Coordinates of N, CA, C and O in Angstrom, one line a residue:
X1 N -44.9 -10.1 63.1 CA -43.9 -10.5 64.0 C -42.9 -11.4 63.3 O -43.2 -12.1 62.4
X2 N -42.0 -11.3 63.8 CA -40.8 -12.2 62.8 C -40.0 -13.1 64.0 O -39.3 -12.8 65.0
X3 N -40.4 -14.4 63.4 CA -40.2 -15.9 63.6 C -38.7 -16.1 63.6 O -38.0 -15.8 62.7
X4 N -38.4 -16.6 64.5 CA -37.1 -17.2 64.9 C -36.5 -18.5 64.5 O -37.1 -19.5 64.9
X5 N -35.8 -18.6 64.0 CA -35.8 -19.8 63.1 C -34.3 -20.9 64.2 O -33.1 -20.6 63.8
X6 N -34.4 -21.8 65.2 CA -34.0 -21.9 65.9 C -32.3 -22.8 65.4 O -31.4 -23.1 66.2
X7 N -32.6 -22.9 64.1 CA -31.1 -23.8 63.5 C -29.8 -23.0 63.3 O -28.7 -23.3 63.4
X8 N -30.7 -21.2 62.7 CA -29.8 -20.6 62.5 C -29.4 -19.3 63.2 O -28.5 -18.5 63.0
X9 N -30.4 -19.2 64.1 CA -29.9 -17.9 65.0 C -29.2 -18.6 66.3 O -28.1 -18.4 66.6
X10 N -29.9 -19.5 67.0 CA -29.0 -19.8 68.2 C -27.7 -20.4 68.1 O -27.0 -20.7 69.1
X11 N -27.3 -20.7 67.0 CA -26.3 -21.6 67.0 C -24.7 -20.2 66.6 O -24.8 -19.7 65.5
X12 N -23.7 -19.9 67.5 CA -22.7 -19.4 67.0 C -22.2 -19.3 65.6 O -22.6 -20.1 64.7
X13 N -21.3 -18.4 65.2 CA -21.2 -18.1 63.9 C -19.2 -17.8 63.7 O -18.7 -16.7 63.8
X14 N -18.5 -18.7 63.5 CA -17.2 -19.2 63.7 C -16.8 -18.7 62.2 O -17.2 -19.3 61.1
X15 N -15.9 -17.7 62.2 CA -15.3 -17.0 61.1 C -14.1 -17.8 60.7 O -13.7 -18.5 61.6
X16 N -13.2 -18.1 59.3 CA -12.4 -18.6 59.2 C -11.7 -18.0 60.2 O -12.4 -18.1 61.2
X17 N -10.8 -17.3 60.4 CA -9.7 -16.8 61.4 C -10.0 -17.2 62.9 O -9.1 -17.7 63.6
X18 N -11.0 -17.1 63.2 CA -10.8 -17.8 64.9 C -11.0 -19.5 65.0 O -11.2 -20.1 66.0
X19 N -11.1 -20.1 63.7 CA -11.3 -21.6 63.9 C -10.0 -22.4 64.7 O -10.2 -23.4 65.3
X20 N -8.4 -21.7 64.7 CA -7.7 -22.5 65.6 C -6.6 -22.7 64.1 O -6.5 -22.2 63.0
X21 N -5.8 -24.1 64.8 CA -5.1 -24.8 64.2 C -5.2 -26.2 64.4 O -5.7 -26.7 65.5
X22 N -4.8 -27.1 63.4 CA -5.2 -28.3 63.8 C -4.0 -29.2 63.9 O -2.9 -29.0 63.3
X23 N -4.1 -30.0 64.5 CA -2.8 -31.1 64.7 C -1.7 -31.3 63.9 O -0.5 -31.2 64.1
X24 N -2.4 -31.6 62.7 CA -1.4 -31.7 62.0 C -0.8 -30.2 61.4 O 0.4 -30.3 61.1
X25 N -1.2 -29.2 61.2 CA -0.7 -28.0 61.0 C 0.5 -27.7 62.1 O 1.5 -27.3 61.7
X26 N 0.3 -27.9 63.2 CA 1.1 -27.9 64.3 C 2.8 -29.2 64.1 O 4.0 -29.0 64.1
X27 N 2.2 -30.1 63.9 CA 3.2 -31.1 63.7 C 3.8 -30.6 62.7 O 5.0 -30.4 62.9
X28 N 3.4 -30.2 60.9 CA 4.2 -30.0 60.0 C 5.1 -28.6 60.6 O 6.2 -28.7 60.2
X29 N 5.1 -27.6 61.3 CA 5.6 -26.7 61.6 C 6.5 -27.3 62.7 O 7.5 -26.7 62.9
X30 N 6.3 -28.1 63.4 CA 7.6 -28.3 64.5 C 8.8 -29.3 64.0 O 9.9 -29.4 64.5
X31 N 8.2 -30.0 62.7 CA 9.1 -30.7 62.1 C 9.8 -29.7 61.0 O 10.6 -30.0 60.1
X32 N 9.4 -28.7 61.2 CA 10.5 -28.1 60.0 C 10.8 -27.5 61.0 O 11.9 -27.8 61.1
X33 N 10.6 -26.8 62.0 CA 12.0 -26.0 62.5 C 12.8 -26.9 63.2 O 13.9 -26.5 63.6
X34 N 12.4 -28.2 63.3 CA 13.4 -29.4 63.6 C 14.3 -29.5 62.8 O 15.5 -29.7 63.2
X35 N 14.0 -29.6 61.0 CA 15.4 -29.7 60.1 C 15.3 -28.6 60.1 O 14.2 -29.2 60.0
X36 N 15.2 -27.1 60.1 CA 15.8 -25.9 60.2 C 17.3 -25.9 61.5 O 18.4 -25.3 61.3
X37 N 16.9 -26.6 62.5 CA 17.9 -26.9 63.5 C 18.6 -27.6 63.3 O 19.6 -27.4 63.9
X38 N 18.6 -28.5 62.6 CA 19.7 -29.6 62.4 C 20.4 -29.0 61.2 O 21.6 -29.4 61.1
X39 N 20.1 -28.4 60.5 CA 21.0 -28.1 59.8 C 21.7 -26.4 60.2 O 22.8 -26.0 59.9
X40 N 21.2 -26.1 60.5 CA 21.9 -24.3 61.2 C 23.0 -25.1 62.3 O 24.2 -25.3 62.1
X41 N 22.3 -25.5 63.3 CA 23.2 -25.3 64.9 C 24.3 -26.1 64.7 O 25.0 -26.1 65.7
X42 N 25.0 -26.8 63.6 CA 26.4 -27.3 64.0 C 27.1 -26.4 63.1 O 28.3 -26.2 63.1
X43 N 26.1 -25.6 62.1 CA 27.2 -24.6 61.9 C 27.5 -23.0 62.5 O 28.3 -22.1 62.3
X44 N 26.3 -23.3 63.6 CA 26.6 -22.1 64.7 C 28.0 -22.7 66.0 O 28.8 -22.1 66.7
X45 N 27.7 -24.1 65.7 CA 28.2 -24.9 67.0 C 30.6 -24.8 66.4 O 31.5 -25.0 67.2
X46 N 30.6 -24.6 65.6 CA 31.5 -24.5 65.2 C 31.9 -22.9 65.0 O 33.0 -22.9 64.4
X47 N 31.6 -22.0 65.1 CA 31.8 -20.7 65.6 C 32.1 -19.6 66.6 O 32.5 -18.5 66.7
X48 N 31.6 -20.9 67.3 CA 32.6 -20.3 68.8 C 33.8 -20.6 68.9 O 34.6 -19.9 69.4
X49 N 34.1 -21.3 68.5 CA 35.8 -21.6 68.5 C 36.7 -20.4 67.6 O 37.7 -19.8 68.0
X50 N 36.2 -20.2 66.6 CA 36.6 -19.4 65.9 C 36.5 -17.4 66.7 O 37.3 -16.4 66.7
X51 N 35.1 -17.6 67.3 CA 34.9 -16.3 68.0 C 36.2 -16.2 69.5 O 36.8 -15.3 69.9
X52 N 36.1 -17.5 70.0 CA 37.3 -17.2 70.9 C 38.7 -16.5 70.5 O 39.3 -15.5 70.9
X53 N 39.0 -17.8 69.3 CA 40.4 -16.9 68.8 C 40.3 -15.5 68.3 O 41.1 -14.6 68.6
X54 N 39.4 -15.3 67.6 CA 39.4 -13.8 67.5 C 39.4 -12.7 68.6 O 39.9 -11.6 68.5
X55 N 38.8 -13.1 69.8 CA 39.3 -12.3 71.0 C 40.6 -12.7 71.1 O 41.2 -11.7 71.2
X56 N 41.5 -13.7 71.2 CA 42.7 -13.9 71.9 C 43.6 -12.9 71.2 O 44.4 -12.2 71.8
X57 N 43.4 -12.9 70.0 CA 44.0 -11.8 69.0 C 43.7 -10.6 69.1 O 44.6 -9.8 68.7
X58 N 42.5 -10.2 69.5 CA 42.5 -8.6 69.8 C 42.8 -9.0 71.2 O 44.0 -9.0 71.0
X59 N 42.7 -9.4 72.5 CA 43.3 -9.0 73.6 C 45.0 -9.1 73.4 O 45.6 -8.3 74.0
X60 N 45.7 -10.1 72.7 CA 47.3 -9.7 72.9 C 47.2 -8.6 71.8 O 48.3 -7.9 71.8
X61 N 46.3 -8.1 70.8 CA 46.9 -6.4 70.2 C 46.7 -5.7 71.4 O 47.6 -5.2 72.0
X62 N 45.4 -5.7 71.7 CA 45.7 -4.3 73.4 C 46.7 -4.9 74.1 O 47.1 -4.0 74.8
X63 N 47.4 -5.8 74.3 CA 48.6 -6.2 75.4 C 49.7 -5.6 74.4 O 50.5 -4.7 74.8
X64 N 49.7 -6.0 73.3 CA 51.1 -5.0 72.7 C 51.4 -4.3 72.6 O 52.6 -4.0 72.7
X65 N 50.0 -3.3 72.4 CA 50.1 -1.8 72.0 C 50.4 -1.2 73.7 O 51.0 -0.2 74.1
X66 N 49.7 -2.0 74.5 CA 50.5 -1.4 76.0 C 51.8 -1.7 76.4 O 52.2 -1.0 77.3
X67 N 52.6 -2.8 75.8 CA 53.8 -2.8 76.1 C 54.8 -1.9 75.5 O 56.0 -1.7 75.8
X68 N 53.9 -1.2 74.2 CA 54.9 -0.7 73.4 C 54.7 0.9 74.0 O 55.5 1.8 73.5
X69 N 53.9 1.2 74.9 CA 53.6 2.8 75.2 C 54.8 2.1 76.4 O 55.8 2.9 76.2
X70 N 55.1 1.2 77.4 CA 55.5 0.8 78.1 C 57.2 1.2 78.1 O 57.9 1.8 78.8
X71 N 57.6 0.4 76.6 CA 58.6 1.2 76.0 C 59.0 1.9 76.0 O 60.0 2.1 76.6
X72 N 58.1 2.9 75.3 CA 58.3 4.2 75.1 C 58.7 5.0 76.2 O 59.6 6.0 76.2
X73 N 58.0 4.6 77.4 CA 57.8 5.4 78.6 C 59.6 5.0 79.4 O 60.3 5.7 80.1
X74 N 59.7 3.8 79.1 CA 60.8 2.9 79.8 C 62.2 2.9 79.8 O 63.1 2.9 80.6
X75 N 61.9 3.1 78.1 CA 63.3 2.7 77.0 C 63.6 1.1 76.8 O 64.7 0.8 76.4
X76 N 62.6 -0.3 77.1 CA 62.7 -1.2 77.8 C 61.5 -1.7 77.7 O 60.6 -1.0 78.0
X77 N 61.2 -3.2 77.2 CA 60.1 -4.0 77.7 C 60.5 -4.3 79.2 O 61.6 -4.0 79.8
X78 N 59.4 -4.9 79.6 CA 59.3 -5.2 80.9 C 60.1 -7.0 80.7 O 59.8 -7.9 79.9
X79 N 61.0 -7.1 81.9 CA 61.5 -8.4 81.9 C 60.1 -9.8 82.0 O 58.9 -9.5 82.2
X80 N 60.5 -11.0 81.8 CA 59.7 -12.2 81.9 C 59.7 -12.0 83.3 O 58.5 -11.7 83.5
X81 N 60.5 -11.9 84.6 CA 59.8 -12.0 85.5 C 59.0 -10.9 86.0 O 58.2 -11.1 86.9
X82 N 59.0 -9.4 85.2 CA 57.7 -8.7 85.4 C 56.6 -9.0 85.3 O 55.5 -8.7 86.0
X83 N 57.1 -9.9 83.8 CA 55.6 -10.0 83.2 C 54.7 -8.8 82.8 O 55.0 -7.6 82.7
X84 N 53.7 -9.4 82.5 CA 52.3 -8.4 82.1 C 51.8 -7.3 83.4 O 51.4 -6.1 83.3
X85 N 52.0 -8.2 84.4 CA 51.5 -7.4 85.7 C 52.5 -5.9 85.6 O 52.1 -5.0 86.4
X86 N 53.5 -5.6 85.0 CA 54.0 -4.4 85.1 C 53.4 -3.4 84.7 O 53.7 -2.3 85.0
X87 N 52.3 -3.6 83.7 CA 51.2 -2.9 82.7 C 50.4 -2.6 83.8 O 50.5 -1.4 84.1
X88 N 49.9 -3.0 84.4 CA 49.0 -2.7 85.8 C 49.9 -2.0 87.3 O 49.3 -1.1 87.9
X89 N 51.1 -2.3 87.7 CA 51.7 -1.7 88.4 C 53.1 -1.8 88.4 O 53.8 -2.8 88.1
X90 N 53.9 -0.3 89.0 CA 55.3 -0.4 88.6 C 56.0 -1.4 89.6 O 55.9 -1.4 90.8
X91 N 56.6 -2.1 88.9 CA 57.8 -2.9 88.9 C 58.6 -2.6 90.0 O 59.2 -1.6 90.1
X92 N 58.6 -3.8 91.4 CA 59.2 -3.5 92.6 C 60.6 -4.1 92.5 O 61.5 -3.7 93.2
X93 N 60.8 -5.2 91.0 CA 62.1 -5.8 91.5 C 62.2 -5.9 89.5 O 61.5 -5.4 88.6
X94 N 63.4 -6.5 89.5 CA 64.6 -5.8 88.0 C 64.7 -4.3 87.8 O 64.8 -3.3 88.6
X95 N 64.7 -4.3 86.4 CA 65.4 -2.7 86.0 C 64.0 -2.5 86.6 O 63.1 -3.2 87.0
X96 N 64.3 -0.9 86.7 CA 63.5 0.0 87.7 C 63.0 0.6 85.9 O 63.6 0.7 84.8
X97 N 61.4 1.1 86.6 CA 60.7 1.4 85.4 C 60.4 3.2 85.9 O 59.3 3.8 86.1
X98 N 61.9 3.7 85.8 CA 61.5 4.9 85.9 C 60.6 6.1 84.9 O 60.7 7.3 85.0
X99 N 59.9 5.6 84.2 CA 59.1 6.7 83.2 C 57.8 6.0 83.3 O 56.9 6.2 82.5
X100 N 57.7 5.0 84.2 CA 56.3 4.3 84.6 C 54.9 5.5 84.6 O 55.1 6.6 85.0
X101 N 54.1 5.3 84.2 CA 53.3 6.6 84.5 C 52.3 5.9 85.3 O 52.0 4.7 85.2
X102 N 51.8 7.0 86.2 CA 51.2 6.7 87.4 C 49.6 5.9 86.4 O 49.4 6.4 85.3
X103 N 49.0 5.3 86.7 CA 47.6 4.9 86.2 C 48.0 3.2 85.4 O 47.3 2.3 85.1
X104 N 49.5 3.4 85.3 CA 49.3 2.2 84.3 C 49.1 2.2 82.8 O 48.7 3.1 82.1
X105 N 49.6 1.0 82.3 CA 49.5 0.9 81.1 C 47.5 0.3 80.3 O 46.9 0.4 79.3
X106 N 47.3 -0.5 81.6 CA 46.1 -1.1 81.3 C 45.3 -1.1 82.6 O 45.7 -1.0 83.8
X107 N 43.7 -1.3 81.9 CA 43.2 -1.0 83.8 C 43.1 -2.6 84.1 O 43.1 -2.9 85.3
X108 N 43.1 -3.0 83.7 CA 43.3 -4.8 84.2 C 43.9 -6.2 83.4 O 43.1 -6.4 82.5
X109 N 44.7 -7.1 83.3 CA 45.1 -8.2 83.1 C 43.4 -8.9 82.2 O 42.4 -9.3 82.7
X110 N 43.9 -8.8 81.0 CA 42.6 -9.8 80.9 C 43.2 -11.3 80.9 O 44.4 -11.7 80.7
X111 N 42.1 -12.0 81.0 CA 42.4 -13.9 80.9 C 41.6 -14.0 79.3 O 40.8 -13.4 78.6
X112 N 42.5 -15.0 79.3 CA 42.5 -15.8 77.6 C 40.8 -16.0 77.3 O 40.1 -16.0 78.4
X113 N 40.1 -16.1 76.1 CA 38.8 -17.0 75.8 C 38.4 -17.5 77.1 O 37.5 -17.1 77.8
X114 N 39.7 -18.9 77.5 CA 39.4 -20.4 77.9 C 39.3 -20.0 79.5 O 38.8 -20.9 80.2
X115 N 39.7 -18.7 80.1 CA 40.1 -18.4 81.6 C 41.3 -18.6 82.0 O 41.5 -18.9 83.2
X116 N 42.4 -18.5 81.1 CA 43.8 -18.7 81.4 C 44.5 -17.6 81.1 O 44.4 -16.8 80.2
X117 N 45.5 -17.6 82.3 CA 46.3 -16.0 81.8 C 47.0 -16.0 80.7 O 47.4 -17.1 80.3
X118 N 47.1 -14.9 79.9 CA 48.2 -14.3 78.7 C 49.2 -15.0 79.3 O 49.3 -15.2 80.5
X119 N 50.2 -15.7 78.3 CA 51.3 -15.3 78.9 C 52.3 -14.6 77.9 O 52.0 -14.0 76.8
X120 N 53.7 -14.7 78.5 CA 54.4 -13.7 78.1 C 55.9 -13.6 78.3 O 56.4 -13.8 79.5
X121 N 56.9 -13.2 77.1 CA 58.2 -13.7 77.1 C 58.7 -12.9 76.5 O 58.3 -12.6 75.4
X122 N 60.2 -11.9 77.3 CA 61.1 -10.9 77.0 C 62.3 -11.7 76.9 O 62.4 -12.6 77.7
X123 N 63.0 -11.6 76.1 CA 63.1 -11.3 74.8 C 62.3 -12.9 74.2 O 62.6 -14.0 74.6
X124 N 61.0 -12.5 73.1 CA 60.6 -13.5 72.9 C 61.5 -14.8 71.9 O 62.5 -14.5 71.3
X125 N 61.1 -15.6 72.0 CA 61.2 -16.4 70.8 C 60.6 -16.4 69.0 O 60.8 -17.2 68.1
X126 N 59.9 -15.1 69.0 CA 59.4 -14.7 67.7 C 59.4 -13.6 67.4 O 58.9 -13.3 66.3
X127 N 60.1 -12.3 68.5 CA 59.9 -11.0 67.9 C 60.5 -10.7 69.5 O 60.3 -11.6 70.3
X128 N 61.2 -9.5 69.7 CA 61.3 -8.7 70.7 C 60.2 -9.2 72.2 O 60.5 -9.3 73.4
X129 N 59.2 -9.3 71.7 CA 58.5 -10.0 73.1 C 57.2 -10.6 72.4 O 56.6 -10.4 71.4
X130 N 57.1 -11.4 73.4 CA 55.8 -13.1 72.9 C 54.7 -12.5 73.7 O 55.1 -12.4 74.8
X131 N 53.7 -12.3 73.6 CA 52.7 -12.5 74.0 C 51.5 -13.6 73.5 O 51.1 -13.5 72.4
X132 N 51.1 -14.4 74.4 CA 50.3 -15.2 73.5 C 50.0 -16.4 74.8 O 50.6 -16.5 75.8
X133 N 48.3 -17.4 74.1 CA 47.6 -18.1 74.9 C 47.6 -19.2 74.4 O 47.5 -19.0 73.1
X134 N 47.7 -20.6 74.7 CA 47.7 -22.1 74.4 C 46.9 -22.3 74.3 O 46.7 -23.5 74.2
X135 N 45.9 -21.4 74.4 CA 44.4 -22.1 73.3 C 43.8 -23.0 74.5 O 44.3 -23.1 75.6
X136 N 42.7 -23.6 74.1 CA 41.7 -24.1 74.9 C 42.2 -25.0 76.3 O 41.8 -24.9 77.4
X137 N 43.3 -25.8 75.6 CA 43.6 -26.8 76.6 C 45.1 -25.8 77.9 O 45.7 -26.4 78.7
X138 N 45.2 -25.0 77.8 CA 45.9 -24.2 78.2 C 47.7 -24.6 78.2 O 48.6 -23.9 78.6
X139 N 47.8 -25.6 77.9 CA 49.0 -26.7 77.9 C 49.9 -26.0 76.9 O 49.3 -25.4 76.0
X140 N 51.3 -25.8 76.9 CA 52.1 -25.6 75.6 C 52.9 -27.3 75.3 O 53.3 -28.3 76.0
X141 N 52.6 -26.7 73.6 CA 52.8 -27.8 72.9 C 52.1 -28.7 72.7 O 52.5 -29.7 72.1
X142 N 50.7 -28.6 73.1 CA 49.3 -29.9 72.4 C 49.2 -29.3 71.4 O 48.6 -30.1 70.6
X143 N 49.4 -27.7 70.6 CA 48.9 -27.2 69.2 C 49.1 -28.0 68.5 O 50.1 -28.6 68.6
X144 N 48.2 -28.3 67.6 CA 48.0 -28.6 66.2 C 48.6 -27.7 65.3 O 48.7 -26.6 65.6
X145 N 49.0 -28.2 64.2 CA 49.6 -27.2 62.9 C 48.5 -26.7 61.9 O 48.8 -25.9 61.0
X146 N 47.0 -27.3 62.3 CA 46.1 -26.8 61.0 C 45.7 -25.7 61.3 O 45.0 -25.1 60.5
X147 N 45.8 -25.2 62.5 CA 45.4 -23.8 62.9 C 43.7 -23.9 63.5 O 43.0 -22.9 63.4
X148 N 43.4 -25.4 64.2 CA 42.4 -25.5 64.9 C 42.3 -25.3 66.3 O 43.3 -24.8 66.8
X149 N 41.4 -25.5 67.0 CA 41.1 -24.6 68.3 C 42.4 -24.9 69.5 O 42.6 -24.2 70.5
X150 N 42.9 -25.9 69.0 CA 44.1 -26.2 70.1 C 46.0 -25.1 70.0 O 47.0 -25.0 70.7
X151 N 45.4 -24.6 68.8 CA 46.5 -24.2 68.2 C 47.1 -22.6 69.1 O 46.6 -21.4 69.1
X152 N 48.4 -23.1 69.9 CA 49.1 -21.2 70.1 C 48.4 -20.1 69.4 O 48.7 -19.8 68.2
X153 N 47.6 -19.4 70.1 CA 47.6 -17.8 69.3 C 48.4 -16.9 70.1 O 48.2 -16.5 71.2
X154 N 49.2 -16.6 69.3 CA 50.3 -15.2 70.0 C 50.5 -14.3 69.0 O 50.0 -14.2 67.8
X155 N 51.4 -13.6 69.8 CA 51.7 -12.2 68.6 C 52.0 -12.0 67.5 O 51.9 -11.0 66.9
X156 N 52.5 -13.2 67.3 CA 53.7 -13.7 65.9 C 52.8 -13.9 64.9 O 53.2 -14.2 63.8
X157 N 51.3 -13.9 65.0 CA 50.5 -15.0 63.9 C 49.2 -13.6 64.2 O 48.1 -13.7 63.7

């Protein structure tokens, strides 16, 4: 008959791999993705500004390239008091937009980054017509010259 030896059979048998982690393993890992954060997120935190202007710049290229089919269609930008809204519907008051095509130039008016409309100027100040957004603070004339987040993005640039 074979004797049971009570130290080493009843007692469980704990492989390295299921032993766990221990305190301090835990602590050195939350302190490095702590400086892993401190040094990433302000240079993520500084990228949004940059990602906004780059929409404001592709939404006035789709606003140009619809003014300029607009043209074509017209012989004529659409006046300042049309505005942009004539891209969306024909023109009830100035020159009459007889080569308007039914659907429109665009299926909707987008707003800036910040939630501010395009705006928009026949005959512009920088080229045949201005389209362009005042940037975060929506205000004309708070731009900065270094080409930071407050700065005009329009058509011209």
């Amino acid at each position: 008959m074979r004797s049971l030896s009570l130290n080493n059979d009843l007692r469980p048998r704990r492989s390295l791999a299921a032993r766990g982690f221990t305190l301090i393993e835990i602590m050195v890992v939350v302190v490095i993705m702590g400086i892993m954060a401190a040094l990433i997120v302000p240079k993520l935190m500084g990228r949004a500004d940059d990602a906004r202007i780059t929409a404001a710049k592709a939404d006035i290229a789709t606003l140009m390239s619809a003014l300029k089919l607009y043209k074509l269609d017209n012989q004529r930008y659409p006046t300042t008091e049309q505005g942009l809204q004539a891209l969306i519907a024909k023109p009830t008051s100035g020159p009459t937009a007889n080569g308007w095509k039914t659907g429109g130039y665009t299926e909707k008016l987008p707003k800036d980054p910040w939630g501010n409309p395009y705006q928009y100027l026949a005959p512009g100040l920088h080229g045949e017509v201005d389209v362009f957004s005042y940037g975060p603070d929506g205000q004309a004339g708070s731009g900065n010259s270094s080409g930071g987040p407050d700065t005009t993005i329009g058509s011209w640039n």
